[in-house]
Short mmCIF file of N, CA and C in Angstrom, two decimals:
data_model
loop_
_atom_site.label_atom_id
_atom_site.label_comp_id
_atom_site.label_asym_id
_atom_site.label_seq_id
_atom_site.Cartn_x
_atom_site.Cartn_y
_atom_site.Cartn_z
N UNK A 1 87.23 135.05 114.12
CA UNK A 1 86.79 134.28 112.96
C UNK A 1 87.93 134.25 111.93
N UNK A 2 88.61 133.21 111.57
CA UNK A 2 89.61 132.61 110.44
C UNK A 2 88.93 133.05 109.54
N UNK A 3 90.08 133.21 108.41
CA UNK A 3 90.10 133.11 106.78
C UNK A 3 90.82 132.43 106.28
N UNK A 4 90.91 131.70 105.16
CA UNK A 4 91.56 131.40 104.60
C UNK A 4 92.01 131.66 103.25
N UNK A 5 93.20 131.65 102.74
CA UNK A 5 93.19 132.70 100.98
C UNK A 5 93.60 131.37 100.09
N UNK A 6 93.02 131.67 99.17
CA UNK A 6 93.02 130.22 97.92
C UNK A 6 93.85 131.01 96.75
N UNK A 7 94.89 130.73 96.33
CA UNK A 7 95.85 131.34 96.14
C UNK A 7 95.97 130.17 94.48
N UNK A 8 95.77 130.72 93.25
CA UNK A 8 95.60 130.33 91.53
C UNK A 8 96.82 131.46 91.25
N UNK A 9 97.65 130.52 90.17
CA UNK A 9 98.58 131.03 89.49
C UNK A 9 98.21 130.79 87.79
N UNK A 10 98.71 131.56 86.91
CA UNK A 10 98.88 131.35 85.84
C UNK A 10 100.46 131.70 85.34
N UNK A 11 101.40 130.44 84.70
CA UNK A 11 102.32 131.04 84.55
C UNK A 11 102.54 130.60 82.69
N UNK A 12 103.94 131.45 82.75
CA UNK A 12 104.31 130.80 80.86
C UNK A 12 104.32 128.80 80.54
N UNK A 13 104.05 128.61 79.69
CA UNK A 13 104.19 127.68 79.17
C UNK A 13 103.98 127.39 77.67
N UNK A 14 104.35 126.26 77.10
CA UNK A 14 104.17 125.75 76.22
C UNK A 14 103.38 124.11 75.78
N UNK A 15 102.68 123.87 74.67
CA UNK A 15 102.16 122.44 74.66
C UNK A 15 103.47 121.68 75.50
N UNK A 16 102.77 120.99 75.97
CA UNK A 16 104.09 119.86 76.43
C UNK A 16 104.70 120.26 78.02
N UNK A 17 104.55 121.32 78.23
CA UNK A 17 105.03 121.94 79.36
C UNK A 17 106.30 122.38 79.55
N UNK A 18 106.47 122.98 80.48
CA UNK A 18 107.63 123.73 81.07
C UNK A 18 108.42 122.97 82.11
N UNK A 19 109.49 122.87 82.48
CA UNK A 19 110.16 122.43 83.86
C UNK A 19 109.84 124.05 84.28
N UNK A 20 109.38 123.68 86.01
CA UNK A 20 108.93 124.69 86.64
C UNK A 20 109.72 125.87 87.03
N UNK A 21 111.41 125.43 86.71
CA UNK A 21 112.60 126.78 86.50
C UNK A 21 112.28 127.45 85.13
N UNK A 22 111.64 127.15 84.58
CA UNK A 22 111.54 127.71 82.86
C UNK A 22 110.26 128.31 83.24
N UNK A 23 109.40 128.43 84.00
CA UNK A 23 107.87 129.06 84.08
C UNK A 23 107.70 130.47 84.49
N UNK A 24 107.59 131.04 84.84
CA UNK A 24 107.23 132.51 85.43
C UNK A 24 105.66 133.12 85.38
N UNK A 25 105.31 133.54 86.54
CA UNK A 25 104.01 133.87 86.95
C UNK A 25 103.47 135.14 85.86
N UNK A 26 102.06 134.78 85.79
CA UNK A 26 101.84 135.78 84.12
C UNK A 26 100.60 136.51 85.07
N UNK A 27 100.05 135.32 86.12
CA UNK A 27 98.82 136.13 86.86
C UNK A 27 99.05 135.83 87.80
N UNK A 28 98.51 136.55 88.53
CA UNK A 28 98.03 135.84 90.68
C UNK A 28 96.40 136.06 90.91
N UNK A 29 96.06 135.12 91.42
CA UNK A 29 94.34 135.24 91.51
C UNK A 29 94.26 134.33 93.16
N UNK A 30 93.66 135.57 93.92
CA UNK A 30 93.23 135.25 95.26
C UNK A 30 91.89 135.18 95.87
N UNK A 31 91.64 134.72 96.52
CA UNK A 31 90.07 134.63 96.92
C UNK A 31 90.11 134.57 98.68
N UNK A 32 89.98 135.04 99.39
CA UNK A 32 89.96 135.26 101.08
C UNK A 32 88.13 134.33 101.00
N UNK A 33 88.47 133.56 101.58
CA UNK A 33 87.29 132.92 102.20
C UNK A 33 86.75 133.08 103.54
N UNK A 34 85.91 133.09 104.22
CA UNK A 34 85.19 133.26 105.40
C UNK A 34 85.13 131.80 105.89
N UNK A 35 85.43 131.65 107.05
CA UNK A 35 84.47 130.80 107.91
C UNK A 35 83.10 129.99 107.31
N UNK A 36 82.22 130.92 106.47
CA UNK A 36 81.27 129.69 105.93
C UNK A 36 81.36 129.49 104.67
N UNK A 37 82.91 129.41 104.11
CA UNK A 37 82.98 129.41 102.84
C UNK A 37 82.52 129.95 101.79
N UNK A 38 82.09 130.99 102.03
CA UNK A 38 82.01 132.41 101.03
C UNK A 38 83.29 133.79 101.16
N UNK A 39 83.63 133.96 100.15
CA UNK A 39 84.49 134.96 99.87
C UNK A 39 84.18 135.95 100.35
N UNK A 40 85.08 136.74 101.27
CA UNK A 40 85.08 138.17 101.90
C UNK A 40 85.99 139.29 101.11
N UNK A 41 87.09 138.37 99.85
CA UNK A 41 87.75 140.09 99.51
C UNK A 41 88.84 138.89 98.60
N UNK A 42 89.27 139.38 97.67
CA UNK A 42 89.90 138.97 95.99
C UNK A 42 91.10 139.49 95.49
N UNK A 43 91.55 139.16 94.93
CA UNK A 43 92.93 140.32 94.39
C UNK A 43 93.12 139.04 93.32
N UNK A 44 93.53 140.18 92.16
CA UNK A 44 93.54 139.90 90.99
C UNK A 44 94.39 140.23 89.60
N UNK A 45 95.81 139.92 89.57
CA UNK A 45 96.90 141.01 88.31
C UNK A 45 97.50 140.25 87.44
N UNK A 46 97.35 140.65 86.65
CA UNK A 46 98.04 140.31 85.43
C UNK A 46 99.94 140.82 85.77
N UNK A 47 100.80 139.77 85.32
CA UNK A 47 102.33 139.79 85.77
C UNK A 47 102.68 139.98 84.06
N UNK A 48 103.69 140.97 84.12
CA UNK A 48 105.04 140.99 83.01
C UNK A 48 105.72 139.66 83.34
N UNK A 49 105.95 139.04 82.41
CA UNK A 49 107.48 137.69 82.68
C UNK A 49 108.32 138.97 82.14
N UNK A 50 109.76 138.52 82.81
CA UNK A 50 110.82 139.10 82.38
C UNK A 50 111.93 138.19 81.50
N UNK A 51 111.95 136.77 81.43
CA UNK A 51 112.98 136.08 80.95
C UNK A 51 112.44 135.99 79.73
N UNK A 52 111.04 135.70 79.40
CA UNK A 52 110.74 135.23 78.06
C UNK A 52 109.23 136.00 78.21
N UNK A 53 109.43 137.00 77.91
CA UNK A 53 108.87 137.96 77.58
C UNK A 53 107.47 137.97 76.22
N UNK A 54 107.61 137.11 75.72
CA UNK A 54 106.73 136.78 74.76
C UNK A 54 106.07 135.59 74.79
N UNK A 55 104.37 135.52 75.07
CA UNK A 55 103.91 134.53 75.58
C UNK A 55 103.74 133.32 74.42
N UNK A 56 103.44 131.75 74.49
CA UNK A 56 103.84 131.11 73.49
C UNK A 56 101.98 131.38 72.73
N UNK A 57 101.65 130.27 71.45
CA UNK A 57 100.37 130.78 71.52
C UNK A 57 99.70 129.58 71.95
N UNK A 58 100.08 128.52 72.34
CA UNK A 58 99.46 127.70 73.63
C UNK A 58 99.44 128.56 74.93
N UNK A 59 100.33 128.68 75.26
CA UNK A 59 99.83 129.89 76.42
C UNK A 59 98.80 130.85 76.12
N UNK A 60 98.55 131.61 75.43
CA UNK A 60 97.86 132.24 75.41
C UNK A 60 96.31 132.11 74.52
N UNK A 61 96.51 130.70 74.13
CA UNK A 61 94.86 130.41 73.78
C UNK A 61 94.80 129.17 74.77
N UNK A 62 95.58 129.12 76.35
CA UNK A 62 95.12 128.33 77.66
C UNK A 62 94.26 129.30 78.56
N UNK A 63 95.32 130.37 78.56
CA UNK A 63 95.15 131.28 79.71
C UNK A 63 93.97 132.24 78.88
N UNK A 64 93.95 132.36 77.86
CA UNK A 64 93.17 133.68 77.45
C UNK A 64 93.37 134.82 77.52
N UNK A 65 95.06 135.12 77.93
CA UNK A 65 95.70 136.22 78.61
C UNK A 65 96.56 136.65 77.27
N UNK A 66 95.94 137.93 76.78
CA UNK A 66 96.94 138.42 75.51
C UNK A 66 98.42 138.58 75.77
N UNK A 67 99.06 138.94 74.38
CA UNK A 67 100.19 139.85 75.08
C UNK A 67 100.29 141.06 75.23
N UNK A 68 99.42 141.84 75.03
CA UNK A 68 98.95 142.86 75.17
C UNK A 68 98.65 143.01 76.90
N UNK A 69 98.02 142.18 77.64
CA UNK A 69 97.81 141.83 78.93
C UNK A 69 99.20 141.97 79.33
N UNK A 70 99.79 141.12 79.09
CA UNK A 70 101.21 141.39 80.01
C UNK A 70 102.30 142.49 79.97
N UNK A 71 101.99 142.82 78.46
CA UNK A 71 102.84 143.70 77.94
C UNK A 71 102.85 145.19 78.72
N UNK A 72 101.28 145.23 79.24
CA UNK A 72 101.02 146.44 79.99
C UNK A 72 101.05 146.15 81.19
N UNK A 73 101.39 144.82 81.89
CA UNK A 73 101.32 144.58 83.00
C UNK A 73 103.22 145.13 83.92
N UNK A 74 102.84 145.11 85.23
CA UNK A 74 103.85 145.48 86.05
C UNK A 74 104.34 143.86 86.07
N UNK A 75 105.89 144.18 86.40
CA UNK A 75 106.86 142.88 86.64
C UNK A 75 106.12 142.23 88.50
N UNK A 76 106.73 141.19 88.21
CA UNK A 76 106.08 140.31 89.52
C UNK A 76 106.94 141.48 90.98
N UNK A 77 108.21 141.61 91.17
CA UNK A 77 108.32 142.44 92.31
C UNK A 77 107.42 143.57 92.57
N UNK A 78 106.89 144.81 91.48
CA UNK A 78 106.10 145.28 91.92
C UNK A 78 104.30 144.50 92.02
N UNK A 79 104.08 144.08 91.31
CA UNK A 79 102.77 143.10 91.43
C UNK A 79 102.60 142.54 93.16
N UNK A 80 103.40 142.03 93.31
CA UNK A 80 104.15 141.27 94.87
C UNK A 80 103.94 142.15 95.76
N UNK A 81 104.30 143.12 95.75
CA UNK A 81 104.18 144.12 96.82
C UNK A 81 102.45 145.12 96.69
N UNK A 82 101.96 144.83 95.55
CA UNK A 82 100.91 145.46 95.58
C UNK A 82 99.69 143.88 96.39
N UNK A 83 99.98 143.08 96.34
CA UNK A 83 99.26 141.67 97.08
C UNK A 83 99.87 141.79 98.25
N UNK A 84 100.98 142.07 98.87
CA UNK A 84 101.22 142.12 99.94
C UNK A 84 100.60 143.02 100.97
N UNK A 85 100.57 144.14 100.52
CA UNK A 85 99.81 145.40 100.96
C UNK A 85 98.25 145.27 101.27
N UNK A 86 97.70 144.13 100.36
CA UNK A 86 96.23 143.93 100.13
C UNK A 86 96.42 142.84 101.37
N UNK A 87 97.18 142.19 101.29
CA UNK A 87 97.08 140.80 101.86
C UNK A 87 97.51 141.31 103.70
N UNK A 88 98.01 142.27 103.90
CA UNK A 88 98.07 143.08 105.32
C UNK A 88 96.86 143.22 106.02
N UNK A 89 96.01 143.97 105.04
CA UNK A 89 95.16 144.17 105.56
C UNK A 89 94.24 143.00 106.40
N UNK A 90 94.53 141.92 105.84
CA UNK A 90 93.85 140.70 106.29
C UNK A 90 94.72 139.49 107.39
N UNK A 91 95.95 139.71 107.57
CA UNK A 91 97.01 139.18 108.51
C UNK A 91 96.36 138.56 109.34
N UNK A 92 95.73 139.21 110.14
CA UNK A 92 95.33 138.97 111.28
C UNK A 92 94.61 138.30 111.81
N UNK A 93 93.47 137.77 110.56
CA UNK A 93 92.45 136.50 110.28
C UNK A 93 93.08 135.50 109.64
N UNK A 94 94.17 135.78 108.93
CA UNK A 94 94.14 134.90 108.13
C UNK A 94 94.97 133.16 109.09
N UNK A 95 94.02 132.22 108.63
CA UNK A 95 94.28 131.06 109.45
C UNK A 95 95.40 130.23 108.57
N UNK A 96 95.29 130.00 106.92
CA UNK A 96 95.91 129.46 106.36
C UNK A 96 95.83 129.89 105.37
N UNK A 97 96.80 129.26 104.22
CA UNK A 97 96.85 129.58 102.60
C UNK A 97 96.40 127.85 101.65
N UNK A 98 96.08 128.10 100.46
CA UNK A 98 95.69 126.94 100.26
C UNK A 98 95.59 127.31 98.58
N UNK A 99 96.38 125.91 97.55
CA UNK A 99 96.28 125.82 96.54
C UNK A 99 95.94 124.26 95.77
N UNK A 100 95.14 124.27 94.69
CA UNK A 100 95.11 123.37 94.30
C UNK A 100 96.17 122.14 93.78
N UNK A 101 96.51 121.63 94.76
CA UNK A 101 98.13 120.53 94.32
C UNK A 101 99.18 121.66 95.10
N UNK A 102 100.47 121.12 94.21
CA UNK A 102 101.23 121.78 95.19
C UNK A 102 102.40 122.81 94.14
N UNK A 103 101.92 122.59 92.97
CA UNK A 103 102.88 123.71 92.26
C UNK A 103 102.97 125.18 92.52
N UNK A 104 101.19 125.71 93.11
CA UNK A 104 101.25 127.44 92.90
C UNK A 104 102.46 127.91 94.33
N UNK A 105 102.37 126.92 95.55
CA UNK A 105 103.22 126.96 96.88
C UNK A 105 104.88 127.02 96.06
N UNK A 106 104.73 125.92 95.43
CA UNK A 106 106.17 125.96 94.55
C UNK A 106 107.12 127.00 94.21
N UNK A 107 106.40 127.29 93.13
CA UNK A 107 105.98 128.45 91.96
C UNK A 107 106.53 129.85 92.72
N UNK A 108 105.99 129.90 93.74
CA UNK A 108 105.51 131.04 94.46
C UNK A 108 107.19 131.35 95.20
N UNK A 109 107.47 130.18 95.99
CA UNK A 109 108.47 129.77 96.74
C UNK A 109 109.93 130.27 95.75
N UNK A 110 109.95 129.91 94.58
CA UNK A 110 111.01 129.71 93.63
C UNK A 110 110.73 131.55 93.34
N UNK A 111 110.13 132.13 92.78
CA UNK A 111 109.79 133.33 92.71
C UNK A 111 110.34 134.24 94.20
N UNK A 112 110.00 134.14 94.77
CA UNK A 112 110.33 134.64 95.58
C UNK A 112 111.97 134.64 96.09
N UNK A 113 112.66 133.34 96.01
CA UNK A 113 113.76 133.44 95.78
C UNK A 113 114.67 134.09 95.28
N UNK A 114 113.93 134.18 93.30
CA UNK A 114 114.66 134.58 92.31
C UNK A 114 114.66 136.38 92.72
N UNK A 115 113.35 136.49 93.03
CA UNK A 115 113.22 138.18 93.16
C UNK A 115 113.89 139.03 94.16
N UNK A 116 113.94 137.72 95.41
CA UNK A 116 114.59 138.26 96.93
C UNK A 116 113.22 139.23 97.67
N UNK A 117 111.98 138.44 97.02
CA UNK A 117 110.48 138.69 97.86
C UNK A 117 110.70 138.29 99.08
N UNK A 118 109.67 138.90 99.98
CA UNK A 118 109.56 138.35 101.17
C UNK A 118 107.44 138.06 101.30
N UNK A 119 107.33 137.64 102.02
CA UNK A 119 105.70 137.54 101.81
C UNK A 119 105.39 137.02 103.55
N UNK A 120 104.19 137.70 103.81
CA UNK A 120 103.27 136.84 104.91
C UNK A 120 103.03 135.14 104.78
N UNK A 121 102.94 134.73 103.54
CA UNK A 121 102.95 134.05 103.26
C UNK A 121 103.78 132.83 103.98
N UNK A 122 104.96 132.98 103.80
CA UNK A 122 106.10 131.96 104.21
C UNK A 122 105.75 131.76 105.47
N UNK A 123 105.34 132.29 106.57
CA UNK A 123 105.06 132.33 107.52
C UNK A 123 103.38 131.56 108.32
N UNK A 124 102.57 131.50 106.97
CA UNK A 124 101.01 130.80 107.35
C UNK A 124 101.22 129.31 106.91
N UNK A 125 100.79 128.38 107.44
CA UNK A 125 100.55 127.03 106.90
C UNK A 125 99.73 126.89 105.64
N UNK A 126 100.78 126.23 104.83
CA UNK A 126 100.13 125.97 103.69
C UNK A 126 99.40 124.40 103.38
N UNK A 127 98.19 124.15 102.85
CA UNK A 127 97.10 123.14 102.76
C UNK A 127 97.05 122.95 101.37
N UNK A 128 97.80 121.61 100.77
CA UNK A 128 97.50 120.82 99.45
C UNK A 128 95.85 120.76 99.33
N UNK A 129 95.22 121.37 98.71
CA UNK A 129 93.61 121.21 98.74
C UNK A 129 93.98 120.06 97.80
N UNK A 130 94.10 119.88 96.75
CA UNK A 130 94.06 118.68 96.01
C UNK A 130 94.58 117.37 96.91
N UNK A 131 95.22 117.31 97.55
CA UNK A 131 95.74 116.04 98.90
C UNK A 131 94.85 115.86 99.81
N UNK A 132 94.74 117.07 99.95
CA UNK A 132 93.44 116.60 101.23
C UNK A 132 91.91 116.58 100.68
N UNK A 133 91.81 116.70 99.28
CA UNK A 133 90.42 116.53 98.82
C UNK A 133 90.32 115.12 98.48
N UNK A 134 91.41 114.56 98.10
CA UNK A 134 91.72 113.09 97.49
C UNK A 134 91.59 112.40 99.17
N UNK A 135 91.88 112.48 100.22
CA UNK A 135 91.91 111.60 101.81
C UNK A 135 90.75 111.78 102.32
N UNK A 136 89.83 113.00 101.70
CA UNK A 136 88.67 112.92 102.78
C UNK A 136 87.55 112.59 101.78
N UNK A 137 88.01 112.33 100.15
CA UNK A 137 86.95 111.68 100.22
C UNK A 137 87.26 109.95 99.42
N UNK A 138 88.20 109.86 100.29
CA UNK A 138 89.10 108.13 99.63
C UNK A 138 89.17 107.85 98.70
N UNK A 139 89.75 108.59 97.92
CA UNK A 139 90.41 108.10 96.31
C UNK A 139 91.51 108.16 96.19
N UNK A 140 91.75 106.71 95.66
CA UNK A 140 93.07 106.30 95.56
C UNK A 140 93.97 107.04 94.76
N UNK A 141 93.63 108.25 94.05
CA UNK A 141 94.60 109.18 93.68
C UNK A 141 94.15 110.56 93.31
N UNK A 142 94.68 111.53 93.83
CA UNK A 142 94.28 113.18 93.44
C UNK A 142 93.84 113.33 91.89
N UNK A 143 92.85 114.04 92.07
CA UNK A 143 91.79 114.41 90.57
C UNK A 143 92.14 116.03 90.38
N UNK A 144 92.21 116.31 89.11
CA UNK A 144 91.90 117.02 88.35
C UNK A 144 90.84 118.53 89.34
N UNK A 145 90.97 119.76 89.37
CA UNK A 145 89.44 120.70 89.90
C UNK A 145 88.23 120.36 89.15
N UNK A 146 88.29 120.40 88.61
CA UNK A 146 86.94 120.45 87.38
C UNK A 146 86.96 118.69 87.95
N UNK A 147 87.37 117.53 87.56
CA UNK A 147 86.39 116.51 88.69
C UNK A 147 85.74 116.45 89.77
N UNK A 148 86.95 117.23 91.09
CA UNK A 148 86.78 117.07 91.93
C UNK A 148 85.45 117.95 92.25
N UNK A 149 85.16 119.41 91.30
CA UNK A 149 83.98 119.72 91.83
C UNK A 149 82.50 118.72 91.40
N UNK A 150 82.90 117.93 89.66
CA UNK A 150 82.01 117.23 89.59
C UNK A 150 81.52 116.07 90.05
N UNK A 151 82.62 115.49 90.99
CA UNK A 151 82.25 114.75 92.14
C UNK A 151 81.44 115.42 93.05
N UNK A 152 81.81 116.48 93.31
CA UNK A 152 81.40 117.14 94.58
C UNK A 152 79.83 117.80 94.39
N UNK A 153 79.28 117.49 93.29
CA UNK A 153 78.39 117.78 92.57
C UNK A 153 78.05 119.79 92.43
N UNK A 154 79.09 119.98 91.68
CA UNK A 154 79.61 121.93 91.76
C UNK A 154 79.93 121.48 90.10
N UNK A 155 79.79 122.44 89.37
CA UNK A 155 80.13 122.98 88.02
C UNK A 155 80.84 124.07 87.98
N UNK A 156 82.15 123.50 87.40
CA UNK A 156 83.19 124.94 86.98
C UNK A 156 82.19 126.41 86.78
N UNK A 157 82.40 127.31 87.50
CA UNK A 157 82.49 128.99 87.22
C UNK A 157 82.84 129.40 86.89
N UNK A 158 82.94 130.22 85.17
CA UNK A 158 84.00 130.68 84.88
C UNK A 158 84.35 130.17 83.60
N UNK A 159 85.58 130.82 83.88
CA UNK A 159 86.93 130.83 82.66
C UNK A 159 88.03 129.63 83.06
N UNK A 160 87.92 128.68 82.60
CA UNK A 160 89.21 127.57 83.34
C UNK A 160 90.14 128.25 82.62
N UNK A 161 91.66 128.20 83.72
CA UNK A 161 92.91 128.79 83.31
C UNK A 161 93.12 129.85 83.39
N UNK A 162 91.93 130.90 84.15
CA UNK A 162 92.48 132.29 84.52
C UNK A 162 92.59 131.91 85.87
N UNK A 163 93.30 133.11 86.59
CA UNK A 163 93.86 132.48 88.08
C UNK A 163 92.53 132.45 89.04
N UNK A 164 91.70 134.12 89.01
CA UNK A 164 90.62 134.05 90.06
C UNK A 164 89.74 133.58 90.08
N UNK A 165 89.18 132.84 88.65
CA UNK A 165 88.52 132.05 88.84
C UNK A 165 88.45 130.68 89.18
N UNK A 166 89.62 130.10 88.82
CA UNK A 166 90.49 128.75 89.64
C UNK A 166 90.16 129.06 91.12
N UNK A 167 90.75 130.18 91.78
CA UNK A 167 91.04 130.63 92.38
C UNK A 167 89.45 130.35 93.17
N UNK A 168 88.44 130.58 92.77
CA UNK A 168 87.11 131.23 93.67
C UNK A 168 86.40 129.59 93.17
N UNK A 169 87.00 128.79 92.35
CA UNK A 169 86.33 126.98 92.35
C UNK A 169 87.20 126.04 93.24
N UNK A 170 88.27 127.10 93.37
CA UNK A 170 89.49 125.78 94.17
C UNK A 170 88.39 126.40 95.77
N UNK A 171 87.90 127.25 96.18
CA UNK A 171 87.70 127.58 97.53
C UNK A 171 86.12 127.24 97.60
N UNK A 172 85.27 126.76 96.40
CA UNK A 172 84.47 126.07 96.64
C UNK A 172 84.69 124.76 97.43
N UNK A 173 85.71 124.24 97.31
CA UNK A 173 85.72 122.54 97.64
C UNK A 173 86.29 122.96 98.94
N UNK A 174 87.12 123.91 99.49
CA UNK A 174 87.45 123.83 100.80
C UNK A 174 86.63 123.22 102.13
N UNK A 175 85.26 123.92 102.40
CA UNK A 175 84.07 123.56 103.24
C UNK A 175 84.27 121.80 103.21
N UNK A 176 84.87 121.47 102.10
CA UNK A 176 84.21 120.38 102.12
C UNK A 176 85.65 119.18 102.86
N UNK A 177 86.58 120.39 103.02
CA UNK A 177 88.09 119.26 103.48
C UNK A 177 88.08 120.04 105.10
N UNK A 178 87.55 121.17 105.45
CA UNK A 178 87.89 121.45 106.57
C UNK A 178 86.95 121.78 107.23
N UNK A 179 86.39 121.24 108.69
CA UNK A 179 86.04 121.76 109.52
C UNK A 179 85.84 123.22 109.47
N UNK A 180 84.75 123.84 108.52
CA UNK A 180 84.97 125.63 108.93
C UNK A 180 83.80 125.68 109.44
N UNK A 181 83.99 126.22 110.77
CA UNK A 181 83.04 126.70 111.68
C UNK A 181 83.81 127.73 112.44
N UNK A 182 82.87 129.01 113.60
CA UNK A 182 83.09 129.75 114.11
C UNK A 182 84.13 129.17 115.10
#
């Protein structure tokens, strides 16, 4: 029986945004899904940025993430290795990875670079849920989570803009792009 992990980032920014070399991961929020689209196991941390170390206060009245949160938080290499360790345990099911659009794959990718990470990751097929939510259900252009569940007739859970809960609404809509059966 497959799993699949729905993989929410929160990183720095400002109104207006960031170019995605200027961003750095502030959270990681995971959700392992089952076969009938219910969650079997989560992981959840708050990240230190190291370049810009002080969050803006658009960032932090988006995310809801103090600086106090990060300030006590571990830097992304150790964070990384504490998800990796979690994410072992599950190797062996795991069928794919999957994020809403395609920045957290990005994000993740560029990070890993900068740090000289290595991850299970690089290695599982990764699934645009926002691409393939937009083809299977024919709209002429990718929506927003919070539409796509209110299309899908689902109401946000949660906190929008923290990662695990992104994280556990982006893996609501999965069932609905993939074939999950035994």
């Amino acid at each position: 029986m497959g799993h699949w992990l729905v993989i929410d980032l929160e990183a720095t920014t400002d109104e207006g945004g960031w170019a995605m070399e200027e961003m750095e991961i502030i959270e990681i929020g995971a959700s392992l899904v089952g076969v009938d689209g219910h969650e079997r196991d989560h992981f959840q941390r708050i990240v230190k940025p190291q370049r810009r170390p002080c969050l803006t206060d658009f960032c932090r009245e988006l995310t809801h993430i103090s600086q106090t949160d990060v300030d006590n938080a571990a830097p992304l290499p150790q964070v990384w290795a504490q998800f990796e360790r979690w994410l072992m345990q599950h190797a062996s099911r795991l069928v794919g990875w999957s994020s809403w659009g395609d920045y957290d794959r990005r994000q993740l990718e560029q990070e890993w670079r900068q740090h000289r990470l290595h991850s299970l990751l690089a290695d599982v097929p990764h699934l645009n849920l926002k691409q393939a939510f937009a083809k299977a259900r024919q709209l002429q252009r990718p929506i927003g989570l919070h539409s796509a569940l209110q299309l899908a007739g689902m109401q946000f859970q949660g906190q929008q803009h923290r990662a695990l809960e992104d994280a556990r609404n982006t893996a609501r809509l999965l069932p609905l792009v993939l074939p999950l059966k035994d």
